[in-house]
mmCIF file of C-alpha atoms in Angstrom:
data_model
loop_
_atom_site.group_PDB
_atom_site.id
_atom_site.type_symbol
_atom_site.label_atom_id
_atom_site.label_comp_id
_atom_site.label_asym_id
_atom_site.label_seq_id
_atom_site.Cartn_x
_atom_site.Cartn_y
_atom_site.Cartn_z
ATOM 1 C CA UNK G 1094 -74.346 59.843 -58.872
ATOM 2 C CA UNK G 1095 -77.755 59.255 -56.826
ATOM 3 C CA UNK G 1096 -77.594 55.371 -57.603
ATOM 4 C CA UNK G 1097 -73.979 55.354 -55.937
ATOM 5 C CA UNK G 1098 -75.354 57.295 -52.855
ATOM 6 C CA UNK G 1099 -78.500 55.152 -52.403
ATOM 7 C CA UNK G 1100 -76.047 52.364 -52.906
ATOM 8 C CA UNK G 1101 -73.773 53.360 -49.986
ATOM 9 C CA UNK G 1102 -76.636 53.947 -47.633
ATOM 10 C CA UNK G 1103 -78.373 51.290 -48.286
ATOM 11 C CA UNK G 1104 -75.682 47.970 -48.313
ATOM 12 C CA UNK G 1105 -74.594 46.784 -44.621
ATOM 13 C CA UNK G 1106 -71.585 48.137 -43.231
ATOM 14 C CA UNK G 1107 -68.530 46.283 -43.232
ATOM 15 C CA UNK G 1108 -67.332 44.802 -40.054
ATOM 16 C CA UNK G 1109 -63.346 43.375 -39.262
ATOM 17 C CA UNK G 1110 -62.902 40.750 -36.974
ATOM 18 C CA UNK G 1111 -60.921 42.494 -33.772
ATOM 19 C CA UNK G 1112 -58.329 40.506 -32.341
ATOM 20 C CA UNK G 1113 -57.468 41.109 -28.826
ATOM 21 C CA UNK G 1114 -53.828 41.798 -27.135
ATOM 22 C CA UNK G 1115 -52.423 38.292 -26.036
ATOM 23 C CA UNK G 1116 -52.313 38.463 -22.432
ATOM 24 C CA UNK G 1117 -48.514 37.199 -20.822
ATOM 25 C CA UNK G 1118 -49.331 35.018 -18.095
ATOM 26 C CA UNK G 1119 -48.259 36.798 -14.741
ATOM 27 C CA UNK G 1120 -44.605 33.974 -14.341
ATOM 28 C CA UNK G 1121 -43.151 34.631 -17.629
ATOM 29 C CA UNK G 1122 -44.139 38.557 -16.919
ATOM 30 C CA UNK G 1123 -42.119 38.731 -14.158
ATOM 31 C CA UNK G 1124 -39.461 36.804 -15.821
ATOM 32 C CA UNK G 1125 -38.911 39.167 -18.657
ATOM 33 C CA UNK G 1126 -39.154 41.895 -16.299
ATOM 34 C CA UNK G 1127 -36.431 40.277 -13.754
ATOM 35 C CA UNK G 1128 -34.653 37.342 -15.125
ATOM 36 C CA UNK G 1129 -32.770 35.204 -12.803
ATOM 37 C CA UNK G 1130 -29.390 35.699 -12.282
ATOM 38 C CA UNK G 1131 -26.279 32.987 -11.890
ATOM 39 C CA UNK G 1132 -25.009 32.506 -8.409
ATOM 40 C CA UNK G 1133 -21.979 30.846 -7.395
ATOM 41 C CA UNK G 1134 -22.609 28.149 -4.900
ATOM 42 C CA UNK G 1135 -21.647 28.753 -1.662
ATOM 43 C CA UNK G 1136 -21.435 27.035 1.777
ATOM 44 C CA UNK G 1137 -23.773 29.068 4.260
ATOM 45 C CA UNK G 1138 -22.833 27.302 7.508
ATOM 46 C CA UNK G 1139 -19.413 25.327 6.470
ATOM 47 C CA UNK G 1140 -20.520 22.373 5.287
ATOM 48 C CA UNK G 1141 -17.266 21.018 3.788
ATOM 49 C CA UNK G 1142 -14.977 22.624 6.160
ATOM 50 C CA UNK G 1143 -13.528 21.086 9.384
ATOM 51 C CA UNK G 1144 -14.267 22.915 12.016
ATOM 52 C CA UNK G 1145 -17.808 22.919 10.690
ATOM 53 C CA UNK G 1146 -17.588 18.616 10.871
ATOM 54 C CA UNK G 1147 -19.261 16.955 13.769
ATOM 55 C CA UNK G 1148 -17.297 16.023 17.366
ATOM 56 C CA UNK G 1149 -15.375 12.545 16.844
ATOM 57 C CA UNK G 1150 -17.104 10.334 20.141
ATOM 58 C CA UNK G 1151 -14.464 9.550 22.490
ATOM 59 C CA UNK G 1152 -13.045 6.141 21.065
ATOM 60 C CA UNK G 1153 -13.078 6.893 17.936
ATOM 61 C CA UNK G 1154 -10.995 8.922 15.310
ATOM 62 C CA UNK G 1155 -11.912 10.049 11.578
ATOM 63 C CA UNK G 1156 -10.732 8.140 8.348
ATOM 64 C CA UNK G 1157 -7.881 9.728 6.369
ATOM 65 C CA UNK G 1158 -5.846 8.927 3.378
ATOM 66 C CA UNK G 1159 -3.845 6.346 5.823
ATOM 67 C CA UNK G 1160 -7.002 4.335 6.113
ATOM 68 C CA UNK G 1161 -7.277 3.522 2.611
ATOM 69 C CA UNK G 1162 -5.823 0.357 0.491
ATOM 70 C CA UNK G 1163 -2.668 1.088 -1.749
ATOM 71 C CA UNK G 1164 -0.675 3.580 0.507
ATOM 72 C CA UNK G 1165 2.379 2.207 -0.271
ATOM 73 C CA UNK G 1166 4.315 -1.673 -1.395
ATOM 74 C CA UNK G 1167 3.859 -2.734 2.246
ATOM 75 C CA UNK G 1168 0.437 -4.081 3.507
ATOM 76 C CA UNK G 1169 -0.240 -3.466 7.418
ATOM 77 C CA UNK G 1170 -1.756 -7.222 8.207
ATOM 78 C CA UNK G 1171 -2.093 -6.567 11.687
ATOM 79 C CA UNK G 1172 -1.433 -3.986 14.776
ATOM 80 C CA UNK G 1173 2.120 -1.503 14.160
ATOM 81 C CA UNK G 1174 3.688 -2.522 17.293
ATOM 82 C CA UNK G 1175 3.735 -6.474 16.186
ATOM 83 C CA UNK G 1176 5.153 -4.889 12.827
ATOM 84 C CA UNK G 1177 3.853 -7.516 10.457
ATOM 85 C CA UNK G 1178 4.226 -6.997 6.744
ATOM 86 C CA UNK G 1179 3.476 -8.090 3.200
ATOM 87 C CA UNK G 1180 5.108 -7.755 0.055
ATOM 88 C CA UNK G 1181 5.627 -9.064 -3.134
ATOM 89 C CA UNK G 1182 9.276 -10.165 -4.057
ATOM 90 C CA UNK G 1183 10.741 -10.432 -7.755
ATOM 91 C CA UNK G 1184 14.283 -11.087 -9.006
ATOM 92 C CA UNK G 1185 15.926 -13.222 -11.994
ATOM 93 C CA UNK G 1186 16.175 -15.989 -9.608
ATOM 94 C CA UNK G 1187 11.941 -16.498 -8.242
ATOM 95 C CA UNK G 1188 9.105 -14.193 -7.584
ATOM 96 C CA UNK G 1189 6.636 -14.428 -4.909
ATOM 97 C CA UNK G 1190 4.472 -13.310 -2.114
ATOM 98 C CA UNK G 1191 6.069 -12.623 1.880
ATOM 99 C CA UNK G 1192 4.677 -12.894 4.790
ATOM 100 C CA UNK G 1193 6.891 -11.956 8.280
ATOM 101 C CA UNK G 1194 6.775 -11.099 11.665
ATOM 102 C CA UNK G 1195 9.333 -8.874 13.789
ATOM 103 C CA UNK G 1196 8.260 -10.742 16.770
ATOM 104 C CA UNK G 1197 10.730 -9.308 18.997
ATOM 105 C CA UNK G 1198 12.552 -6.430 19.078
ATOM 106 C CA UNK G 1199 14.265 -5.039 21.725
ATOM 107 C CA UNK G 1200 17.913 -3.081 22.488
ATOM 108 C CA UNK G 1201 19.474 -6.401 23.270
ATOM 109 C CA UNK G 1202 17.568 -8.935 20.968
ATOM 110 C CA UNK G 1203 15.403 -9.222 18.174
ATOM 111 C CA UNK G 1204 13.224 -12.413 16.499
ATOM 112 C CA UNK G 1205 11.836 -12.159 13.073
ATOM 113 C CA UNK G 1206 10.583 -14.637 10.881
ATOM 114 C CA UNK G 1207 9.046 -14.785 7.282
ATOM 115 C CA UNK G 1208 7.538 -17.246 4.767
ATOM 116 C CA UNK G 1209 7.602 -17.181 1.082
ATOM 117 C CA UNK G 1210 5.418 -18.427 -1.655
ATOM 118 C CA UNK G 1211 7.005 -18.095 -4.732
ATOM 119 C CA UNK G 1212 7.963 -19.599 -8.862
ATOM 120 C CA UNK G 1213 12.001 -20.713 -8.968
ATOM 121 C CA UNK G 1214 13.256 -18.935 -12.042
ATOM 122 C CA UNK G 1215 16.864 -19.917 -11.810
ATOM 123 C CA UNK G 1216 18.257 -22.891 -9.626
ATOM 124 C CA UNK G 1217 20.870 -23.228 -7.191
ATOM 125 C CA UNK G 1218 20.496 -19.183 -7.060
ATOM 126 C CA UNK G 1219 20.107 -17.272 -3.475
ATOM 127 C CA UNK G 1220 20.045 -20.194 -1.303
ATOM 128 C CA UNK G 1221 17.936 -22.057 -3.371
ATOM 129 C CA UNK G 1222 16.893 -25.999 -4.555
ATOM 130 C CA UNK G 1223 18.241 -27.488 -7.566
ATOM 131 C CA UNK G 1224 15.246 -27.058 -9.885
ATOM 132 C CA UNK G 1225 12.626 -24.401 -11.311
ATOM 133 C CA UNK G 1226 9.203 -24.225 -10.177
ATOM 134 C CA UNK G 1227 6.538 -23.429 -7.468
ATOM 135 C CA UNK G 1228 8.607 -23.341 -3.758
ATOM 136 C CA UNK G 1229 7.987 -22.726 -0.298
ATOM 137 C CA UNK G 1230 10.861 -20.867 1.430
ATOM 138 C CA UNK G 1231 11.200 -19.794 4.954
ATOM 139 C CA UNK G 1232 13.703 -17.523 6.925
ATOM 140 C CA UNK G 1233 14.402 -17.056 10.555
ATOM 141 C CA UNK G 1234 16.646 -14.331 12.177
ATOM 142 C CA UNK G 1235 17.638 -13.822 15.657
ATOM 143 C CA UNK G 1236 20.156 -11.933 16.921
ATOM 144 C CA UNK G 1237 21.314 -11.564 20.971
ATOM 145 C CA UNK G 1238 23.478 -9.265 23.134
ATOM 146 C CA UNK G 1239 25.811 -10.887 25.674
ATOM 147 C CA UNK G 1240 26.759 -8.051 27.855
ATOM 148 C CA UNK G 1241 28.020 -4.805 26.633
ATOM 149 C CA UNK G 1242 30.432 -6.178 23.753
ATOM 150 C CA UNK G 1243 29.395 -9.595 22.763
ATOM 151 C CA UNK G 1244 26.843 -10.555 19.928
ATOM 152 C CA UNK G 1245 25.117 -13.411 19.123
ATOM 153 C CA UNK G 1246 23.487 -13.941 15.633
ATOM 154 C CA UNK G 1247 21.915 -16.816 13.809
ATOM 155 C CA UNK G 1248 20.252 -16.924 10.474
ATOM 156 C CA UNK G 1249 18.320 -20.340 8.744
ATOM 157 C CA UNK G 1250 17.012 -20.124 5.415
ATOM 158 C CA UNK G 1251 14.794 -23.283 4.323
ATOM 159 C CA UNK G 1252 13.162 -23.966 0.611
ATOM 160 C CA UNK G 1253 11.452 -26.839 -0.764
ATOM 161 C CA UNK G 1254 9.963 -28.032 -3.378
ATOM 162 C CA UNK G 1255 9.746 -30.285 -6.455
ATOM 163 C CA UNK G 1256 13.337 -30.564 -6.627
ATOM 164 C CA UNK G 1257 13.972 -31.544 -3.187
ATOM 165 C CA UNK G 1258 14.852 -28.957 0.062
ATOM 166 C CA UNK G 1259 17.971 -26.631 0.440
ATOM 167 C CA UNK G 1260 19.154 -25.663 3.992
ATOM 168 C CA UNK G 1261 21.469 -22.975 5.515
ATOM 169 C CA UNK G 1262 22.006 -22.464 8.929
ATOM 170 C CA UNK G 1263 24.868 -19.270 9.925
ATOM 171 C CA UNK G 1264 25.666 -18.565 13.468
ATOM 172 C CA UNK G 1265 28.012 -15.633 13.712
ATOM 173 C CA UNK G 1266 29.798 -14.572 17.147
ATOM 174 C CA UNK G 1267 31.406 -10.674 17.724
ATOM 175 C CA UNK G 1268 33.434 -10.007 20.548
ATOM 176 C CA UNK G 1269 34.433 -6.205 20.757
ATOM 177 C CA UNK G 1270 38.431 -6.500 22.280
ATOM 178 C CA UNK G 1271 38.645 -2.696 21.343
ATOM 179 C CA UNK G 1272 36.792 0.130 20.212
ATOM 180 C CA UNK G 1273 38.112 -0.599 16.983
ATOM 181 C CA UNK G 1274 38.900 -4.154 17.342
ATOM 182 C CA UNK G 1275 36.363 -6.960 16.882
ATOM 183 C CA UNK G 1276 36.869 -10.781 17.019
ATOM 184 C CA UNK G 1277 34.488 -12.362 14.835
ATOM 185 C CA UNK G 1278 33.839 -16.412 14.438
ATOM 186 C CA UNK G 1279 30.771 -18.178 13.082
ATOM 187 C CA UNK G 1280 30.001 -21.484 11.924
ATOM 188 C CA UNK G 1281 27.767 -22.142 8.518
ATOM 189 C CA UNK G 1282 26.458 -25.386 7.090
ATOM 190 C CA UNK G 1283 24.310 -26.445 3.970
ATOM 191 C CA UNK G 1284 22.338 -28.938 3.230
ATOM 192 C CA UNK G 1285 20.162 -29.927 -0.452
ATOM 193 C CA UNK G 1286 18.631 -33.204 -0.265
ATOM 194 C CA UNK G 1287 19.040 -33.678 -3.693
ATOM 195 C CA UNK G 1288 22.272 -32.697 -4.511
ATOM 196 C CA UNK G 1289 24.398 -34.069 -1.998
ATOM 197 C CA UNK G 1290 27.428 -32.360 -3.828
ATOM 198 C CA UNK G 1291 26.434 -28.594 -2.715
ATOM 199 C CA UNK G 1292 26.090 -30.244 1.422
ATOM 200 C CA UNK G 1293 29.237 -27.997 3.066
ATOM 201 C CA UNK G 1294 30.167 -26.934 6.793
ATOM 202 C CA UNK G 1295 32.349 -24.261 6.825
ATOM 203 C CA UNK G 1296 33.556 -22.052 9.867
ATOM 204 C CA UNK G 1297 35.698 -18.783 10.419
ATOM 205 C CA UNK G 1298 36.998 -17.194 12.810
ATOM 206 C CA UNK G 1299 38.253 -13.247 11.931
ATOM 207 C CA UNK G 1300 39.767 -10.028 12.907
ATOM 208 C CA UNK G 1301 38.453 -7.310 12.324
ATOM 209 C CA UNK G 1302 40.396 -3.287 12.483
ATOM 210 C CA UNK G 1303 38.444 -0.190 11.706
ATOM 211 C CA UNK G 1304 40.495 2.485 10.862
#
């Protein structure tokens, strides 16, 4: 028994390695005791709405939807009042590109014009030469009031191409006897270059009733 106590007092005394508390730094402390929350975005002084937007300067007017390319089959070229247009054009008989012009238009006459760039599909179809292929066709219209009953009205169509050039030229004259009664005469010819078989001149003269 005595070696055991001599041997306890006299070997060193045991010591264990302490290992301190980790220490949080003082950001991730305050996250864990307050995490951020998710807030839905909001507009503090009406950014996005329109009363919020800036004054337009005198002159000047916003963009809208108008403004913007592919409104619609007909392209605006140039100011509304002139009224010019573009379109594309496709039937069996050609398909193309127009370009016109209402260059007049009032309550007793009206001038409008248009030129066409287009493929023939079909011949002798719509006014048109005696062969397929690339054409250039162009149409004028003009119609005229004579007083309070009479009307004047002519219409040319022109195409040409690689199989020669087709004209017609229609001028068409109402006289209004009655309110119900019109007198109508006109005078057409046509003209192909090529195929001097389709040239005719016809003219009319009509009465017309509506019931």
């Amino acid at each position: 028994m005595l070696p055991l106590l001599w041997l306890a007092f006299t070997a060193p005394p045991i010591t264990l390695d302490h290992v301190p508390a980790p220490i949080l730094e003082p950001v991730v402390a305050q996250r864990l005791l307050a995490p951020p929350q998710c807030l839905a975005a909001a507009c503090l002084h009406g950014e996005w709405q329109l009363s919020g937007l800036p004054e337009i300067p005198a002159g000047q007017r916003r963009l809208d939807a108008g403004d913007l390319p592919g409104t619609g089959s007909v392209l605006h070229i140039a100011d509304r009042k002139r009224r010019d247009w573009m379109k594309p054009q496709g039937s069996n008989d050609r398909v193309g590109m127009q370009v016109g012009m209402n260059a007049l238009s009032t309550d007793d006459a009206s001038v409008a014009f248009s030129v066409d760039t287009a493929y023939r599909l079909q011949a002798y179809a719509d006014d048109g030469t005696a062969g397929t292929g690339p054409v250039l066709r162009g149409q004028l219209e003009w119609r005229q009031a004579l007083g309070e009953r009479a009307r004047l009205s002519q219409t040319t169509r022109v195409e040409t191409g690689q199989h020669g050039t087709y004209l017609r030229n229609s001028l068409l004259f109402n006289l209004q006897l009655q309110p119900a009664l019109t007198l109508s005469s006109g005078v057409e010819f046509r003209r192909d270059s090529d195929v001097t078989g389709r040239n005719q001149t016809d003219a009319t003269l009509n009465l017309r009733y509506a019931f």
